[in-house]
Coordinates of N, CA and C and ligand atoms in Angstrom, one line a residue:
M111 N 0.8 -1.2 0.0 CA 0.0 0.0 0.0 C 0.9 1.3 0.0
T112 N 0.6 2.2 -0.9 CA 1.3 3.5 -0.9 C 0.3 4.6 -1.2
S113 N 0.6 5.7 -0.5 CA -0.2 6.8 -0.6 C 0.4 8.1 -1.3
L114 N -0.3 8.8 -1.9 CA 0.2 10.1 -2.6 C -0.9 11.0 -2.7
S115 N -0.5 12.2 -3.1 CA -1.5 13.3 -3.2 C -2.1 13.4 -4.6
F116 N -3.4 13.5 -4.7 CA -4.0 13.6 -6.0 C -3.6 14.8 -6.7
D117 N -3.4 15.9 -6.0 CA -2.9 17.1 -6.6 C -1.6 17.1 -7.2
S118 N -0.7 16.1 -6.8 CA 0.6 16.0 -7.3 C 0.6 15.2 -8.7
L119 N -0.6 14.7 -9.0 CA -0.6 13.9 -10.3 C -1.0 14.9 -11.4
Q120 N -0.3 14.9 -12.4 CA -0.6 15.8 -13.6 C -1.2 15.0 -14.7
Q121 N -2.2 15.7 -15.4 CA -2.8 15.1 -16.5 C -1.8 14.7 -17.6
G122 N -1.9 13.4 -18.0 CA -1.1 13.0 -19.2 C 0.4 12.7 -18.8
K123 N 0.7 12.8 -17.5 CA 2.1 12.7 -17.1 C 2.1 11.6 -16.0
P124 N 2.4 10.4 -16.3 CA 2.3 9.3 -15.4 C 3.5 9.5 -14.3
T125 N 3.2 8.9 -13.2 CA 4.1 8.9 -12.0 C 4.5 7.5 -11.7
R126 N 5.7 7.3 -11.3 CA 6.2 6.0 -10.9 C 6.3 6.0 -9.4
I127 N 5.6 5.0 -8.8 CA 5.8 4.8 -7.4 C 6.1 3.4 -7.1
E128 N 6.2 2.9 -5.8 CA 6.4 1.5 -5.5 C 5.3 1.1 -4.5
V129 N 4.8 -0.1 -4.8 CA 3.8 -0.6 -3.9 C 4.3 -2.0 -3.4
D130 N 4.6 -2.2 -2.2 CA 5.1 -3.4 -1.6 C 6.4 -3.8 -2.4
G131 N 7.2 -2.9 -2.8 CA 8.4 -3.2 -3.5 C 8.3 -3.4 -5.1
V132 N 7.1 -3.3 -5.6 CA 6.8 -3.4 -7.0 C 6.7 -2.0 -7.7
P133 N 7.4 -1.7 -8.8 CA 7.2 -0.5 -9.4 C 5.8 -0.4 -10.1
V134 N 5.1 0.7 -9.9 CA 3.8 0.9 -10.3 C 3.7 2.2 -11.0
C135 N 3.0 2.2 -12.2 CA 2.7 3.5 -12.9 C 1.4 4.0 -12.6
V136 N 1.3 5.2 -12.1 CA 0.0 5.8 -11.7 C -0.2 7.0 -12.7
A137 N -1.5 7.0 -13.3 CA -1.9 7.9 -14.2 C -3.2 8.5 -13.9
R138 N -3.3 9.9 -13.9 CA -4.5 10.6 -13.7 C -5.1 11.0 -15.0
I139 N -6.5 10.7 -15.1 CA -7.3 11.1 -16.3 C -8.5 11.7 -15.8
G140 N -8.5 13.0 -15.9 CA -9.7 13.8 -15.3 C -9.6 13.6 -13.8
D141 N -10.7 13.2 -13.3 CA -10.8 13.1 -11.8 C -10.5 11.5 -11.5
E142 N -10.2 10.7 -12.4 CA -10.0 9.3 -12.1 C -8.5 9.1 -12.1
V143 N -8.1 8.1 -11.3 CA -6.6 7.6 -11.3 C -6.6 6.1 -11.5
F144 N -5.6 5.8 -12.3 CA -5.4 4.3 -12.5 C -3.9 3.9 -12.3
A145 N -3.9 2.6 -11.8 CA -2.5 2.2 -11.5 C -2.3 0.8 -12.1
V146 N -1.1 0.7 -12.8 CA -0.8 -0.5 -13.4 C 0.7 -0.9 -13.2
A147 N 1.1 -2.1 -13.5 CA 2.6 -2.4 -13.3 C 3.4 -1.5 -14.1
D148 N 4.5 -1.0 -13.6 CA 5.3 0.0 -14.3 C 6.2 -0.6 -15.4
T149 N 6.5 -1.9 -15.2 CA 7.4 -2.6 -16.2 C 6.5 -3.0 -17.4
C150 N 6.9 -2.7 -18.5 CA 6.2 -3.1 -19.7 C 6.2 -4.7 -19.8
S151 N 5.2 -5.3 -20.2 CA 5.1 -6.8 -20.3 C 5.9 -7.3 -21.5
H152 N 6.4 -6.4 -22.4 CA 7.2 -6.9 -23.5 C 8.6 -7.0 -23.2
S153 N 9.2 -6.0 -22.5 CA 10.6 -6.0 -22.0 C 10.8 -5.1 -20.8
E154 N 12.0 -4.7 -20.6 CA 12.3 -3.9 -19.4 C 12.2 -2.4 -19.5
A155 N 11.1 -1.9 -20.0 CA 10.9 -0.4 -20.0 C 9.9 0.0 -19.0
S156 N 10.2 1.3 -18.4 CA 9.3 1.9 -17.5 C 8.1 2.6 -18.2
L157 N 6.9 2.1 -17.9 CA 5.8 2.7 -18.6 C 5.5 4.2 -18.2
S158 N 5.9 4.5 -17.0 CA 5.6 5.9 -16.5 C 6.5 6.9 -17.3
E159 N 7.4 6.4 -18.1 CA 8.1 7.4 -19.1 C 7.3 7.5 -20.5
G160 N 6.2 6.8 -20.5 CA 5.5 6.8 -21.8 C 4.4 7.8 -21.8
D161 N 3.6 7.8 -22.9 CA 2.5 8.8 -23.1 C 1.2 8.2 -22.7
V162 N 0.4 9.2 -22.2 CA -1.0 8.7 -21.8 C -1.9 9.5 -22.8
A163 N -2.9 8.8 -23.4 CA -3.8 9.4 -24.2 C -5.2 8.6 -24.1
D164 N -6.3 9.2 -23.9 CA -7.6 8.6 -23.6 C -7.3 7.7 -22.4
F165 N -7.7 6.5 -22.4 CA -7.3 5.6 -21.3 C -6.3 4.6 -21.7
K166 N -5.3 5.1 -22.5 CA -4.2 4.2 -22.9 C -2.9 4.7 -22.5
I167 N -1.9 3.9 -22.3 CA -0.6 4.3 -22.0 C 0.3 3.6 -23.1
E168 N 1.2 4.3 -23.8 CA 2.0 3.9 -24.8 C 3.5 3.7 -24.3
C169 N 4.0 2.5 -24.4 CA 5.4 2.3 -24.0 C 6.3 3.1 -25.0
W170 N 7.3 3.8 -24.3 CA 8.2 4.7 -25.1 C 9.2 3.9 -26.0
L171 N 9.4 2.5 -25.6 CA 10.5 1.8 -26.1 C 10.1 1.3 -27.5
H172 N 9.1 0.5 -27.6 CA 8.7 -0.1 -28.9 C 7.3 0.2 -29.2
G173 N 6.5 1.0 -28.5 CA 5.2 1.6 -28.9 C 4.0 0.7 -28.6
A174 N 4.2 -0.3 -27.8 CA 3.0 -1.1 -27.4 C 2.1 -0.2 -26.5
E175 N 0.7 -0.5 -26.7 CA -0.3 0.3 -25.9 C -1.0 -0.6 -25.0
F176 N -1.3 -0.1 -23.8 CA -2.1 -0.9 -22.8 C -3.3 0.0 -22.4
D177 N -4.4 -0.8 -22.0 CA -5.5 -0.1 -21.4 C -5.3 0.1 -19.9
L178 N -5.3 1.4 -19.5 CA -5.0 1.7 -18.1 C -6.1 1.2 -17.2
R179 N -7.3 0.9 -17.7 CA -8.4 0.5 -16.8 C -8.2 -1.0 -16.5
T180 N -7.8 -1.8 -17.5 CA -7.8 -3.2 -17.4 C -6.4 -3.8 -17.4
G181 N -5.4 -3.1 -17.9 CA -4.1 -3.6 -18.1 C -3.9 -4.4 -19.5
E182 N -4.9 -4.5 -20.2 CA -4.9 -5.3 -21.4 C -3.9 -4.7 -22.4
A183 N -3.1 -5.6 -23.1 CA -2.2 -5.1 -24.1 C -3.1 -4.9 -25.4
L184 N -3.0 -3.7 -26.0 CA -3.8 -3.3 -27.1 C -3.2 -3.4 -28.4
S185 N -1.9 -3.4 -28.4 CA -1.1 -3.4 -29.7 C 0.3 -4.2 -29.4
L186 N 0.7 -4.7 -30.5 CA 2.1 -5.3 -30.5 C 3.1 -4.3 -30.3
P187 N 4.3 -4.7 -29.9 CA 4.8 -6.1 -29.7 C 4.4 -6.7 -28.4
A188 N 3.7 -5.9 -27.5 CA 3.2 -6.6 -26.2 C 2.0 -7.5 -26.5
T189 N 2.1 -8.6 -25.8 CA 0.9 -9.6 -26.0 C 0.2 -9.9 -24.5
E190 N 1.1 -9.7 -23.5 CA 0.6 -10.1 -22.1 C 0.1 -8.8 -21.4
P191 N -0.9 -9.0 -20.6 CA -1.5 -7.8 -19.9 C -0.6 -7.4 -18.8
L192 N -0.8 -6.2 -18.3 CA -0.2 -5.6 -17.1 C -1.0 -6.0 -15.8
A193 N -0.4 -6.2 -14.8 CA -1.2 -6.3 -13.5 C -1.8 -4.9 -13.2
T194 N -2.9 -4.9 -12.6 CA -3.5 -3.6 -12.2 C -3.7 -3.5 -10.7
F195 N -3.8 -2.4 -10.2 CA -3.8 -2.2 -8.7 C -5.1 -1.4 -8.4
N196 N -5.6 -1.6 -7.2 CA -6.7 -0.9 -6.7 C -6.3 0.5 -6.3
V197 N -7.1 1.5 -6.7 CA -6.9 2.9 -6.3 C -8.0 3.4 -5.5
Q198 N -7.8 3.9 -4.3 CA -8.8 4.5 -3.4 C -8.5 5.9 -3.3
R199 N -9.6 6.8 -3.4 CA -9.4 8.2 -3.2 C -10.2 8.7 -2.1
D200 N -9.6 9.5 -1.3 CA -10.4 10.2 -0.2 C -9.9 11.6 -0.2
G201 N -10.6 12.5 -0.9 CA -10.2 13.9 -1.0 C -8.9 13.9 -1.9
D202 N -7.9 14.5 -1.3 CA -6.6 14.7 -1.9 C -5.8 13.4 -1.7
S203 N -6.2 12.5 -1.0 CA -5.3 11.4 -0.7 C -5.6 10.2 -1.6
I204 N -4.7 9.7 -2.3 CA -4.8 8.5 -3.2 C -4.0 7.4 -2.6
T205 N -4.7 6.2 -2.5 CA -4.0 5.0 -1.9 C -4.0 4.0 -2.9
V206 N -2.8 3.4 -3.2 CA -2.7 2.3 -4.3 C -2.3 1.1 -3.5
V207 N -3.2 0.0 -3.8 CA -3.1 -1.3 -3.1 C -3.0 -2.4 -4.1
S208 N -2.2 -3.4 -3.7 CA -2.1 -4.6 -4.5 C -3.4 -5.3 -4.4
K209 N -3.7 -6.0 -5.5 CA -5.0 -6.8 -5.6 C -5.0 -8.1 -5.0
E210 N -3.9 -8.6 -4.5 CA -3.7 -9.9 -3.8 C -4.5 -10.0 -2.6
Ligands
FES529 S1 9.5 -2.7 -24.0 FE1 7.5 -1.9 -24.1 S2 6.9 -2.3 -26.1 FE2 8.8 -3.2 -26.0

C-alpha cells in the first residue's frame, strides 16, 4: 500500500511509485486515477516514461499500448497484460493497493 497526493498527479504525465516493492505506474485522467505495473510486459521499459492518451498508455521503447483500466495489451509487440492495482481516493489522498 502506498499513498500520494491527488494534486501531485498531472494530467497526461504518469508517475512511478512503488507498492510493496513493486514499481507501479500511476496515471490521472480527469478525476480518475489508474495504477498498473510500471514494467512493460514486452521488455524492461518503465511505462511511467510513456505517453497517456484517452485511457491508454504507450510504451516509449517499442510503442505497445495498454488499457489503463484493465491492463490489457492493445497493440504489438506486447501480448501479455499488465497487473492492475486498486486505487482508493479520499479527497486529496490517493492510496494504491495490490489486488492480492
Ligand atoms: S518494452 Fe514496451 S513495447 Fe517493448
